[in-house]
MMTF fields as JSON, N, C-alpha, C and O atoms, coordinates in Angstrom:
{
  "mmtfVersion": "1.0.0",
  "mmtfProducer": "UNKNOWN",
  "numBonds": 595,
  "numAtoms": 596,
  "numGroups": 149,
  "numChains": 1,
  "numModels": 1,
  "chainsPerModel": [1],
  "groupsPerChain": [149],
  "chainIdList": ["A"],
  "bondAtomList": [4, 2, 8, 6, 12, 10, 16, 14, 20, 18, 24, 22, 28, 26, 32, 30, 36, 34, 40, 38, 44, 42, 48, 46, 52, 50, 56, 54, 60, 58, 64, 62, 68, 66, 72, 70, 76, 74, 80, 78, 84, 82, 88, 86, 92, 90, 96, 94, 100, 98, 104, 102, 108, 106, 112, 110, 116, 114, 120, 118, 124, 122, 128, 126, 132, 130, 136, 134, 140, 138, 144, 142, 148, 146, 152, 150, 156, 154, 160, 158, 164, 162, 168, 166, 172, 170, 176, 174, 180, 178, 184, 182, 188, 186, 192, 190, 196, 194, 200, 198, 204, 202, 208, 206, 212, 210, 216, 214, 220, 218, 224, 222, 228, 226, 232, 230, 236, 234, 240, 238, 244, 242, 248, 246, 252, 250, 256, 254, 260, 258, 264, 262, 268, 266, 272, 270, 276, 274, 280, 278, 284, 282, 288, 286, 292, 290, 296, 294, 300, 298, 304, 302, 308, 306, 312, 310, 316, 314, 320, 318, 324, 322, 328, 326, 332, 330, 336, 334, 340, 338, 344, 342, 348, 346, 352, 350, 356, 354, 360, 358, 364, 362, 368, 366, 372, 370, 376, 374, 380, 378, 384, 382, 388, 386, 392, 390, 396, 394, 400, 398, 404, 402, 408, 406, 412, 410, 416, 414, 420, 418, 424, 422, 428, 426, 432, 430, 436, 434, 440, 438, 444, 442, 448, 446, 452, 450, 456, 454, 460, 458, 464, 462, 468, 466, 472, 470, 476, 474, 480, 478, 484, 482, 488, 486, 492, 490, 496, 494, 500, 498, 504, 502, 508, 506, 512, 510, 516, 514, 520, 518, 524, 522, 528, 526, 532, 530, 536, 534, 540, 538, 544, 542, 548, 546, 552, 550, 556, 554, 560, 558, 564, 562, 568, 566, 572, 570, 576, 574, 580, 578, 584, 582, 588, 586, 592, 590],
  "bondOrderList": [1, 1, 1, 1, 1, 1, 1, 1, 1, 1, 1, 1, 1, 1, 1, 1, 1, 1, 1, 1, 1, 1, 1, 1, 1, 1, 1, 1, 1, 1, 1, 1, 1, 1, 1, 1, 1, 1, 1, 1, 1, 1, 1, 1, 1, 1, 1, 1, 1, 1, 1, 1, 1, 1, 1, 1, 1, 1, 1, 1, 1, 1, 1, 1, 1, 1, 1, 1, 1, 1, 1, 1, 1, 1, 1, 1, 1, 1, 1, 1, 1, 1, 1, 1, 1, 1, 1, 1, 1, 1, 1, 1, 1, 1, 1, 1, 1, 1, 1, 1, 1, 1, 1, 1, 1, 1, 1, 1, 1, 1, 1, 1, 1, 1, 1, 1, 1, 1, 1, 1, 1, 1, 1, 1, 1, 1, 1, 1, 1, 1, 1, 1, 1, 1, 1, 1, 1, 1, 1, 1, 1, 1, 1, 1, 1, 1, 1, 1],
  "groupList": [{"groupName": "UNK", "atomNameList": ["N", "CA", "C", "O"], "elementList": ["N", "C", "C", "O"], "formalChargeList": [0, 0, 0, 0], "bondAtomList": [1, 0, 2, 1, 3, 2], "bondOrderList": [1, 1, 2], "singleLetterCode": "X", "chemCompType": "L-PEPTIDE LINKING"}],
  "groupTypeList": [0, 0, 0, 0, 0, 0, 0, 0, 0, 0, 0, 0, 0, 0, 0, 0, 0, 0, 0, 0, 0, 0, 0, 0, 0, 0, 0, 0, 0, 0, 0, 0, 0, 0, 0, 0, 0, 0, 0, 0, 0, 0, 0, 0, 0, 0, 0, 0, 0, 0, 0, 0, 0, 0, 0, 0, 0, 0, 0, 0, 0, 0, 0, 0, 0, 0, 0, 0, 0, 0, 0, 0, 0, 0, 0, 0, 0, 0, 0, 0, 0, 0, 0, 0, 0, 0, 0, 0, 0, 0, 0, 0, 0, 0, 0, 0, 0, 0, 0, 0, 0, 0, 0, 0, 0, 0, 0, 0, 0, 0, 0, 0, 0, 0, 0, 0, 0, 0, 0, 0, 0, 0, 0, 0, 0, 0, 0, 0, 0, 0, 0, 0, 0, 0, 0, 0, 0, 0, 0, 0, 0, 0, 0, 0, 0, 0, 0, 0, 0],
  "groupIdList": [1, 2, 3, 4, 5, 6, 7, 8, 9, 10, 11, 12, 13, 14, 15, 16, 17, 18, 19, 20, 21, 22, 23, 24, 25, 26, 27, 28, 29, 30, 31, 32, 33, 34, 35, 36, 37, 38, 39, 40, 41, 42, 43, 44, 45, 46, 47, 48, 49, 50, 51, 52, 53, 54, 55, 56, 57, 58, 59, 60, 61, 62, 63, 64, 65, 66, 67, 68, 69, 70, 71, 72, 73, 74, 75, 76, 77, 78, 79, 80, 81, 82, 83, 84, 85, 86, 87, 88, 89, 90, 91, 92, 93, 94, 95, 96, 97, 98, 99, 100, 101, 102, 103, 104, 105, 106, 107, 108, 109, 110, 111, 112, 113, 114, 115, 116, 117, 118, 119, 120, 121, 122, 123, 124, 125, 126, 127, 128, 129, 130, 131, 132, 133, 134, 135, 136, 137, 138, 139, 140, 141, 142, 143, 144, 145, 146, 147, 148, 149],
  "secStructList": [7, 7, 7, 7, 1, 1, 1, 7, 3, 3, 3, 3, 3, 3, 3, 1, 1, 1, 1, 1, 2, 2, 2, 2, 2, 2, 2, 2, 2, 2, 2, 2, 2, 6, 6, 6, 3, 3, 3, 3, 3, 3, 3, 1, 1, 7, 7, 7, 7, 7, 2, 2, 2, 2, 2, 2, 2, 2, 2, 6, 6, 7, 7, 7, 6, 6, 7, 7, 7, 7, 5, 4, 4, 4, 4, 6, 6, 1, 7, 7, 1, 3, 3, 3, 3, 7, 1, 2, 2, 2, 2, 2, 2, 7, 7, 7, 7, 1, 6, 6, 7, 3, 3, 3, 3, 7, 7, 7, 7, 7, 2, 2, 2, 2, 2, 6, 6, 7, 7, 7, 2, 2, 2, 2, 2, 2, 2, 2, 2, 2, 2, 2, 2, 2, 2, 2, 2, 2, 2, 2, 6, 6, 6, 4, 4, 4, 6, 6, 7],
  "xCoordList": [4.648, 3.211, 2.592, 2.987, 1.617, 0.942, -0.211, -1.07, -0.209, -1.282, -1.55, -0.62, -2.8, -3.229, -4.332, -5.433, -4.056, -5.018, -6.064, -7.243, -5.658, -6.565, -7.29, -8.311, -6.811, -7.461, -7.409, -6.725, -8.143, -8.203, -6.875, -6.149, -6.581, -5.434, -5.766, -6.801, -4.903, -5.151, -4.39, -3.162, -5.153, -4.563, -4.994, -6.171, -4.019, -4.271, -4.01, -2.913, -5.004, -4.837, -4.529, -5.334, -3.371, -2.881, -2.755, -2.206, -3.273, -3.184, -2.846, -2.632, -2.8, -2.482, -3.632, -3.449, -4.815, -5.912, -7.014, -7.953, -6.939, -7.969, -9.356, -10.294, -9.46, -10.737, -11.272, -12.472, -10.408, -10.833, -10.288, -10.999, -9.047, -8.513, -8.437, -8.85, -7.92, -7.83, -9.215, -9.44, -10.151, -11.531, -12.171, -12.896, -11.898, -12.421, -11.857, -12.586, -10.566, -9.934, -10.529, -10.843, -10.683, -11.307, -12.737, -13.17, -13.462, -14.844, -14.953, -15.819, -14.068, -14.09, -13.717, -14.338, -12.708, -12.299, -13.436, -13.675, -14.123, -15.243, -16.399, -17.057, -16.645, -17.768, -17.509, -18.399, -16.289, -15.974, -15.258, -15.388, -14.506, -13.583, -13.685, -12.716, -14.816, -14.931, -14.738, -14.442, -14.896, -14.699, -13.256, -12.963, -12.334, -10.922, -9.97, -8.774, -10.479, -9.633, -10.294, -11.478, -9.506, -9.932, -9.224, -8.006, -9.997, -9.404, -9.791, -10.916, -8.842, -9.095, -8.335, -7.438, -8.702, -7.974, -7.641, -8.301, -6.601, -6.188, -5.37, -4.992, -5.11, -4.3, -3.204, -3.29, -2.186, -1.152, -1.709, -1.133, -2.843, -3.649, -5.104, -5.363, -6.046, -7.457, -8.092, -7.983, -8.752, -9.371, -10.877, -11.509, -11.461, -12.893, -13.179, -12.283, -14.392, -14.785, -15.134, -15.922, -14.552, -14.788, -16.173, -16.423, -17.081, -18.443, -18.512, -19.408, -17.594, -17.598, -17.168, -17.685, -16.23, -15.833, -17.01, -17.271, -17.711, -18.889, -19.915, -20.496, -20.135, -21.142, -20.825, -21.689, -19.578, -19.257, -19.173, -19.458, -18.788, -18.794, -20.231, -20.521, -21.116, -22.522, -23.124, -23.895, -22.777, -23.245, -22.87, -23.614, -21.715, -21.208, -21.659, -21.289, -22.444, -22.972, -22.117, -22.405, -21.079, -20.2, -20.373, -19.787, -21.153, -21.516, -20.389, -19.963, -19.91, -18.885, -19.333, -18.528, -20.59, -21.058, -20.952, -20.89, -20.932, -20.821, -19.386, -19.148, -18.432, -17.015, -16.605, -17.296, -15.48, -14.912, -13.448, -12.809, -12.922, -11.512, -10.705, -10.95, -9.734, -8.965, -7.484, -6.957, -6.83, -5.394, -4.637, -5.049, -3.532, -2.733, -2.271, -2.02, -2.162, -1.755, -2.669, -2.24, -3.927, -4.871, -4.495, -4.986, -3.623, -3.338, -1.872, -1.476, -1.076, 0.347, 0.635, 1.701, -0.295, -0.11, -0.844, -0.869, -1.434, -2.17, -1.233, -0.42, -1.347, -0.519, -1.241, -2.324, -0.616, -1.135, -0.227, 0.972, -0.804, 0.01, 0.616, 1.773, -0.205, 0.236, -0.253, -1.359, 0.591, 0.209, 0.376, 1.482, -0.739, -0.721, -0.866, -1.928, 0.199, 0.131, -0.474, -0.02, -1.502, -2.202, -1.909, -2.484, -1.011, -0.569, 0.916, 1.432, 1.589, 3.039, 3.441, 4.444, 2.68, 3.047, 2.976, 3.841, 1.953, 1.843, 3.0, 3.511, 3.399, 4.535, 5.788, 6.569, 5.977, 7.171, 7.143, 8.199, 5.952, 5.844, 5.257, 4.841, 5.219, 4.629, 5.392, 6.612, 4.688, 5.365, 5.737, 5.339, 6.493, 6.888, 5.78, 5.27, 5.418, 4.388, 5.022, 6.035, 4.412, 4.966, 4.787, 3.955, 5.583, 5.441, 6.058, 7.075, 5.442, 6.037, 5.247, 5.282, 4.544, 3.767, 4.682, 5.716, 4.279, 5.018, 4.396, 3.18, 5.228, 4.766, 4.797, 5.837, 3.65, 3.508, 2.923, 1.987, 3.475, 2.921, 2.098, 2.569, 0.874, -0.012, -0.636, -1.762, 0.09, -0.354, -1.496, -1.534, -2.421, -3.547, -3.609, -3.192, -4.136, -4.318, -5.171, -5.987, -4.976, -5.684, -6.853, -6.646, -8.085, -9.225, -9.413, -9.663, -9.307, -9.487, -8.474, -8.826, -7.233, -6.223, -6.491, -6.313, -6.919, -7.172, -8.41, -8.529, -9.325, -10.591, -10.736, -11.796, -9.714, -9.809, -10.25, -10.96, -9.853, -10.189, -11.335, -11.614, -11.994, -13.082, -14.423, -14.747, -15.196, -16.505, -17.63, -18.634, -17.469, -18.509, -18.579, -17.613, -19.722, -19.885, -19.671, -18.992, -20.232, -20.087, -18.642, -18.15, -17.97, -16.561, -15.729, -14.839, -16.037, -15.353, -15.614, -14.677, -16.875, -17.22, -16.645, -16.349, -16.486, -15.881, -14.454, -14.014, -13.732, -12.367, -12.428, -11.654, -13.338, -13.53, -13.924, -13.442, -14.795, -15.233, -14.078, -13.957, -13.234, -12.083, -11.18, -10.786, -10.855, -9.986, -10.685, -10.053, -11.977, -12.755, -12.631, -12.408, -12.775, -12.725, -11.321, -11.173, -10.292, -8.912, -8.643, -7.986, -9.146, -8.97, -9.745, -9.253, -10.947, -11.731, -10.948, -10.873, -10.369, -9.598, -8.419, -8.117, -7.762, -6.639, -7.119, -6.503, -8.21, -8.735, -9.216, -8.997, -9.865, -10.33, -9.16, -9.316, -7.992, -6.822, -5.978, -4.903, -6.456, -5.704, -5.889, -6.947, -4.927, -3.637, -2.578, -1.486, -2.886, -1.898, -1.319, -0.152, -2.116, -1.609, -0.562, 0.06, -0.37, 0.644, 2.007, 3.018, 2.038, 3.295, 4.136, 3.625, 5.395, 6.327, 6.263, 6.901, 5.511, 5.447, 6.439, 6.543],
  "yCoordList": [19.63, 19.791, 18.529, 17.416, 18.708, 17.59, 17.145, 17.94, 15.862, 15.386, 13.916, 13.109, 13.57, 12.191, 11.956, 12.487, 11.177, 11.008, 9.931, 10.131, 8.805, 7.676, 7.503, 6.818, 8.084, 7.894, 9.181, 10.139, 9.174, 10.352, 10.587, 9.646, 11.844, 12.233, 11.889, 12.317, 11.119, 10.705, 11.625, 11.707, 12.324, 13.305, 13.023, 12.795, 13.042, 12.985, 14.374, 14.909, 14.962, 16.233, 15.896, 15.256, 16.324, 15.937, 17.144, 18.178, 16.997, 18.045, 17.363, 16.152, 18.13, 17.552, 16.699, 15.509, 17.289, 16.576, 16.089, 15.451, 16.368, 15.992, 16.372, 15.575, 17.616, 18.08, 19.294, 19.562, 20.038, 21.301, 21.502, 21.238, 21.961, 22.33, 21.172, 21.312, 20.039, 18.898, 18.377, 17.922, 18.44, 18.034, 18.981, 18.542, 20.293, 21.255, 20.971, 21.003, 20.694, 20.425, 19.171, 19.174, 18.118, 16.909, 17.206, 16.767, 17.943, 18.286, 19.067, 18.785, 20.059, 20.83, 19.958, 20.054, 19.109, 18.249, 17.314, 17.107, 16.76, 15.87, 16.648, 16.154, 17.854, 18.658, 19.246, 19.264, 19.724, 20.445, 19.611, 19.881, 18.604, 17.941, 16.425, 15.749, 15.876, 14.419, 13.7, 12.505, 14.396, 13.778, 13.524, 12.642, 14.293, 14.14, 14.005, 13.789, 14.128, 13.982, 13.024, 13.146, 12.071, 11.192, 11.698, 11.574, 12.272, 12.921, 12.226, 11.753, 12.175, 11.763, 12.727, 13.439, 12.738, 13.551, 12.694, 11.693, 13.109, 12.404, 13.358, 14.448, 12.917, 13.701, 12.86, 11.632, 13.517, 12.802, 12.347, 11.484, 12.941, 12.544, 12.669, 13.183, 12.209, 12.427, 13.241, 12.891, 14.321, 15.216, 15.309, 16.14, 14.485, 14.595, 15.706, 16.468, 15.793, 16.772, 18.095, 18.117, 19.191, 20.514, 21.007, 21.149, 21.27, 21.676, 23.006, 23.197, 23.919, 25.188, 24.99, 25.658, 24.08, 23.754, 23.125, 23.458, 22.223, 21.591, 22.661, 22.636, 23.592, 24.637, 25.527, 25.765, 26.021, 26.941, 26.22, 26.814, 24.964, 24.2, 23.975, 24.081, 23.671, 23.477, 24.764, 24.721, 25.902, 27.196, 27.381, 27.989, 26.852, 27.012, 25.878, 25.853, 24.951, 23.882, 22.635, 21.747, 22.548, 21.37, 20.653, 21.053, 19.628, 18.92, 17.991, 17.116, 18.187, 17.291, 16.683, 16.06, 16.853, 16.384, 14.863, 14.363, 14.132, 12.679, 12.176, 10.97, 13.093, 12.701, 12.247, 12.507, 11.572, 11.191, 11.567, 11.633, 11.811, 12.131, 10.841, 9.862, 10.852, 9.652, 9.869, 10.967, 8.823, 8.871, 8.486, 7.587, 9.173, 8.922, 7.468, 6.961, 6.81, 5.407, 4.51, 3.455, 4.912, 4.142, 4.12, 3.279, 5.044, 5.214, 4.979, 5.277, 4.458, 4.307, 3.338, 3.408, 2.439, 1.502, 1.946, 1.221, 3.125, 3.646, 4.448, 5.233, 4.25, 5.007, 6.295, 6.272, 7.403, 8.724, 9.366, 9.091, 10.218, 11.044, 12.194, 12.568, 12.747, 13.875, 13.712, 13.23, 14.121, 14.312, 15.805, 16.338, 16.477, 17.918, 18.211, 17.988, 18.709, 19.103, 20.498, 21.413, 20.652, 21.929, 22.681, 23.739, 22.129, 22.847, 22.562, 21.534, 23.482, 23.37, 22.145, 21.505, 21.805, 20.651, 19.354, 18.488, 19.222, 18.023, 17.982, 16.912, 19.143, 19.217, 18.661, 17.95, 18.99, 18.555, 17.073, 16.454, 16.487, 15.098, 14.163, 13.052, 14.584, 13.789, 12.475, 12.488, 11.342, 10.058, 9.834, 10.591, 8.796, 8.404, 7.521, 6.626, 7.785, 7.004, 6.173, 6.566, 4.995, 4.145, 4.792, 5.678, 4.328, 4.798, 6.16, 6.499, 6.92, 8.185, 9.404, 10.45, 9.282, 10.416, 11.608, 11.502, 12.729, 13.966, 14.682, 14.863, 15.085, 15.803, 17.297, 17.836, 17.955, 19.368, 20.07, 19.567, 21.229, 21.991, 23.163, 23.962, 23.246, 24.372, 24.789, 24.4, 25.571, 25.932, 26.939, 27.884, 26.706, 27.61, 27.941, 27.144, 29.129, 29.516, 28.488, 27.802, 28.384, 27.429, 28.12, 28.785, 27.975, 28.666, 28.395, 29.345, 27.148, 26.951, 27.74, 28.28, 27.804, 28.556, 30.062, 30.773, 30.545, 31.973, 32.447, 33.632, 31.54, 31.95, 31.566, 31.78, 31.014, 30.498, 31.578, 31.266, 32.817, 33.881, 34.769, 35.803, 34.383, 35.194, 34.685, 33.506, 35.582, 35.207, 35.421, 34.709, 36.399, 36.714, 35.615, 35.379, 34.951, 33.801, 34.166, 33.433, 35.276, 35.676, 36.031, 35.686, 36.712, 37.05, 35.773, 35.667, 34.826, 33.529, 32.817, 32.348, 32.736, 32.034, 32.727, 32.07, 34.051, 34.762, 34.299, 34.261, 33.95, 33.427, 32.048, 31.759, 31.213, 29.901, 30.066, 29.334, 31.022, 31.256, 31.708, 31.268, 32.577, 33.05, 31.877, 31.735, 31.042, 29.893, 28.907, 28.351, 28.693, 27.828, 28.305, 27.507, 29.603, 30.159, 30.078, 29.869, 30.242, 30.092, 28.655, 28.413, 27.716, 26.301, 25.98, 25.246, 26.524, 26.302, 26.793, 26.098, 27.983, 28.543, 27.637, 27.43, 27.104, 26.19, 24.935, 24.514, 24.344, 23.113, 23.373, 22.547, 24.503, 24.832, 24.924, 24.64, 25.318, 25.47, 24.213, 24.258, 23.088, 21.843, 21.307, 21.525, 20.633, 20.304, 21.404, 21.284, 22.455, 23.503, 24.103, 24.492, 24.189, 24.759, 23.878, 24.294, 22.684, 21.785, 21.964, 21.523, 22.604, 22.811, 23.868, 24.894, 23.608, 24.566, 24.69, 25.576, 23.827, 23.871, 22.907, 22.79],
  "zCoordList": [-30.618, -30.497, -29.913, -30.26, -29.022, -28.385, -29.267, -29.649, -29.581, -30.448, -30.164, -30.118, -29.975, -29.794, -30.816, -30.668, -31.836, -32.921, -32.637, -32.93, -32.075, -32.03, -30.702, -30.656, -29.654, -28.37, -27.559, -27.918, -26.469, -25.619, -24.9, -24.578, -24.659, -23.847, -22.402, -21.89, -21.733, -20.349, -19.408, -19.449, -18.548, -17.645, -16.211, -15.932, -15.313, -13.875, -13.313, -13.47, -12.661, -11.957, -10.506, -9.83, -10.028, -8.708, -7.794, -8.176, -6.581, -5.562, -4.24, -4.196, -3.187, -1.891, -1.369, -1.113, -1.208, -0.567, -1.474, -0.998, -2.776, -3.741, -3.23, -3.272, -2.745, -2.228, -2.969, -2.914, -3.665, -4.243, -5.656, -6.626, -5.795, -7.111, -8.091, -9.242, -7.66, -8.579, -8.933, -10.054, -7.979, -8.26, -9.276, -10.169, -9.136, -10.108, -11.497, -12.488, -11.564, -12.86, -13.502, -14.692, -12.732, -13.27, -13.705, -14.771, -12.889, -13.221, -14.517, -15.345, -14.696, -15.944, -17.134, -18.193, -16.967, -18.078, -18.48, -19.67, -17.519, -17.821, -18.447, -19.362, -17.96, -18.436, -19.827, -20.677, -20.046, -21.278, -22.336, -23.53, -21.906, -22.831, -22.82, -23.165, -22.438, -22.317, -23.651, -23.664, -24.759, -26.062, -26.42, -27.227, -25.824, -26.195, -25.011, -25.207, -23.789, -22.603, -21.625, -21.312, -21.151, -20.064, -18.819, -18.693, -17.895, -16.731, -15.443, -15.281, -14.536, -13.157, -12.262, -12.713, -11.004, -10.036, -8.832, -8.551, -8.13, -6.921, -6.064, -6.494, -4.847, -3.934, -3.318, -3.292, -2.827, -2.089, -0.748, -0.085, -0.352, 0.802, 0.345, -0.743, 1.153, 0.835, 1.957, 3.132, 1.582, 2.569, 2.413, 3.065, 1.575, 1.326, 0.326, -0.038, -0.102, -1.104, -0.421, 0.525, -0.894, -0.319, -0.752, -1.949, 0.203, -0.157, -0.908, -1.731, -0.646, -1.374, -2.828, -3.724, -3.064, -4.434, -5.176, -6.332, -4.514, -5.112, -5.467, -6.552, -4.558, -4.767, -5.969, -6.813, -6.046, -7.141, -8.486, -9.526, -8.471, -9.728, -10.191, -11.383, -9.274, -9.617, -10.179, -11.137, -9.592, -10.1, -11.572, -12.34, -11.95, -13.319, -14.243, -15.417, -13.727, -14.557, -14.642, -15.444, -13.84, -13.828, -12.492, -11.486, -12.486, -11.256, -10.808, -11.561, -9.575, -9.013, -7.683, -6.992, -7.32, -6.012, -5.865, -4.741, -6.955, -6.885, -6.861, -6.801, -6.908, -6.9, -5.507, -4.522, -5.449, -4.151, -4.141, -5.191, -2.968, -2.806, -2.953, -2.249, -3.882, -4.195, -3.896, -4.076, -3.444, -3.182, -4.445, -5.178, -4.692, -5.89, -5.977, -7.07, -4.849, -4.834, -5.645, -6.112, -5.823, -6.622, -8.096, -8.85, -8.516, -9.942, -10.32, -11.447, -9.41, -9.694, -10.834, -11.446, -11.127, -12.239, -13.506, -14.5, -13.465, -14.614, -15.502, -15.013, -16.786, -17.73, -18.124, -18.709, -17.788, -18.138, -19.168, -19.215, -19.986, -20.868, -20.071, -20.264, -19.162, -18.336, -16.911, -16.667, -15.974, -14.588, -14.351, -14.434, -14.052, -13.866, -12.381, -11.8, -11.767, -10.363, -10.301, -10.988, -9.47, -9.39, -8.094, -7.841, -7.275, -6.077, -5.867, -6.306, -5.194, -5.02, -4.208, -4.523, -3.17, -2.343, -3.153, -3.018, -3.987, -4.835, -5.826, -6.157, -6.288, -7.221, -6.562, -7.194, -5.287, -4.551, -4.216, -4.089, -4.071, -3.615, -4.668, -4.339, -5.9, -6.969, -7.139, -7.307, -7.097, -7.287, -8.754, -9.639, -8.977, -10.327, -10.904, -10.23, -12.159, -12.828, -13.927, -14.506, -14.222, -15.278, -16.651, -16.842, -17.58, -18.959, -19.166, -18.561, -20.012, -20.443, -19.972, -20.62, -18.866, -18.358, -18.12, -17.462, -18.664, -18.451, -17.255, -17.197, -16.312, -15.137, -15.467, -15.845, -15.319, -15.645, -14.425, -13.802, -14.086, -12.962, -13.484, -14.294, -13.008, -13.312, -11.984, -11.672, -11.215, -9.869, -9.855, -10.644, -8.937, -8.722, -7.239, -6.398, -6.919, -5.518, -4.798, -5.414, -3.48, -2.641, -1.936, -0.92, -2.457, -1.847, -0.352, 0.389, 0.133, 1.574, 2.417, 3.466, 1.963, 2.716, 2.648, 3.637, 1.48, 1.311, 2.062, 2.374, 2.353, 2.962, 4.424, 5.012, 5.013, 6.38, 7.379, 8.335, 7.182, 8.132, 7.641, 8.248, 6.562, 6.002, 6.521, 6.376, 7.126, 7.654, 6.65, 6.681, 5.757, 4.789, 3.73, 3.004, 3.65, 2.749, 1.282, 0.563, 0.829, -0.573, -0.907, -1.981, -0.001, -0.219, -0.337, -1.18, 0.515, 0.494, -0.836, -1.482, -1.243, -2.476, -3.708, -4.706, -3.648, -4.773, -5.032, -6.182, -3.982, -4.153, -4.818, -5.731, -4.362, -4.996, -6.467, -7.331, -6.74, -8.124, -9.001, -10.144, -8.482, -9.264, -9.632, -10.789, -8.656, -8.91, -9.851, -10.749, -9.647, -10.548, -11.991, -12.901, -12.189, -13.544, -14.141, -15.345, -13.312, -13.799, -14.223, -15.235, -13.457, -13.796, -15.076, -15.934, -15.203, -16.432, -17.652, -18.665, -17.553, -18.67, -19.019, -20.195, -18.007, -18.228, -18.963, -19.942, -18.493, -19.097, -20.517, -21.403, -20.747, -22.099, -23.075, -24.262, -22.579, -23.436, -23.591, -24.19, -23.056, -23.219, -24.633, -25.223, -25.185, -24.604, -24.752, -24.197, -25.484, -25.711, -24.448, -24.434, -23.369, -22.127, -21.45, -20.473, -21.956, -21.4, -22.039, -21.492, -23.185, -23.902, -23.199, -22.749, -23.116, -22.55, -21.038, -20.471, -20.373, -18.916, -18.333, -17.112]
}
């Protein structure tokens, strides 16, 4: 069983570009779980903040517009309890972290890739909303959702 009695659980949400899914995960953790989880997000590359991700998170009350896209290299000396890869490419290229950080994969669909050929704005945003809500459910279930992964 995962348990941290005296301090917050430190989690890094890692994706490829730190523009969408990992930003949503960090945003939900900060919005819903700031009392018991210290969350950051990063990417194996930086692609800037995805405006559609910002929009759907704001609709749900979790503001991420002030976030910035961060490279995982900024955190290689940081001790995390968990590094959660939220996309398959990040899972494949995840660097080694100091200490006892457990690497956990919790893959989510990639809204930018799924919506690249969609012209209808609402249809596009519905895909972002679905992924946003799946990530919220995952974050709400922490730390239990990290067990057995």
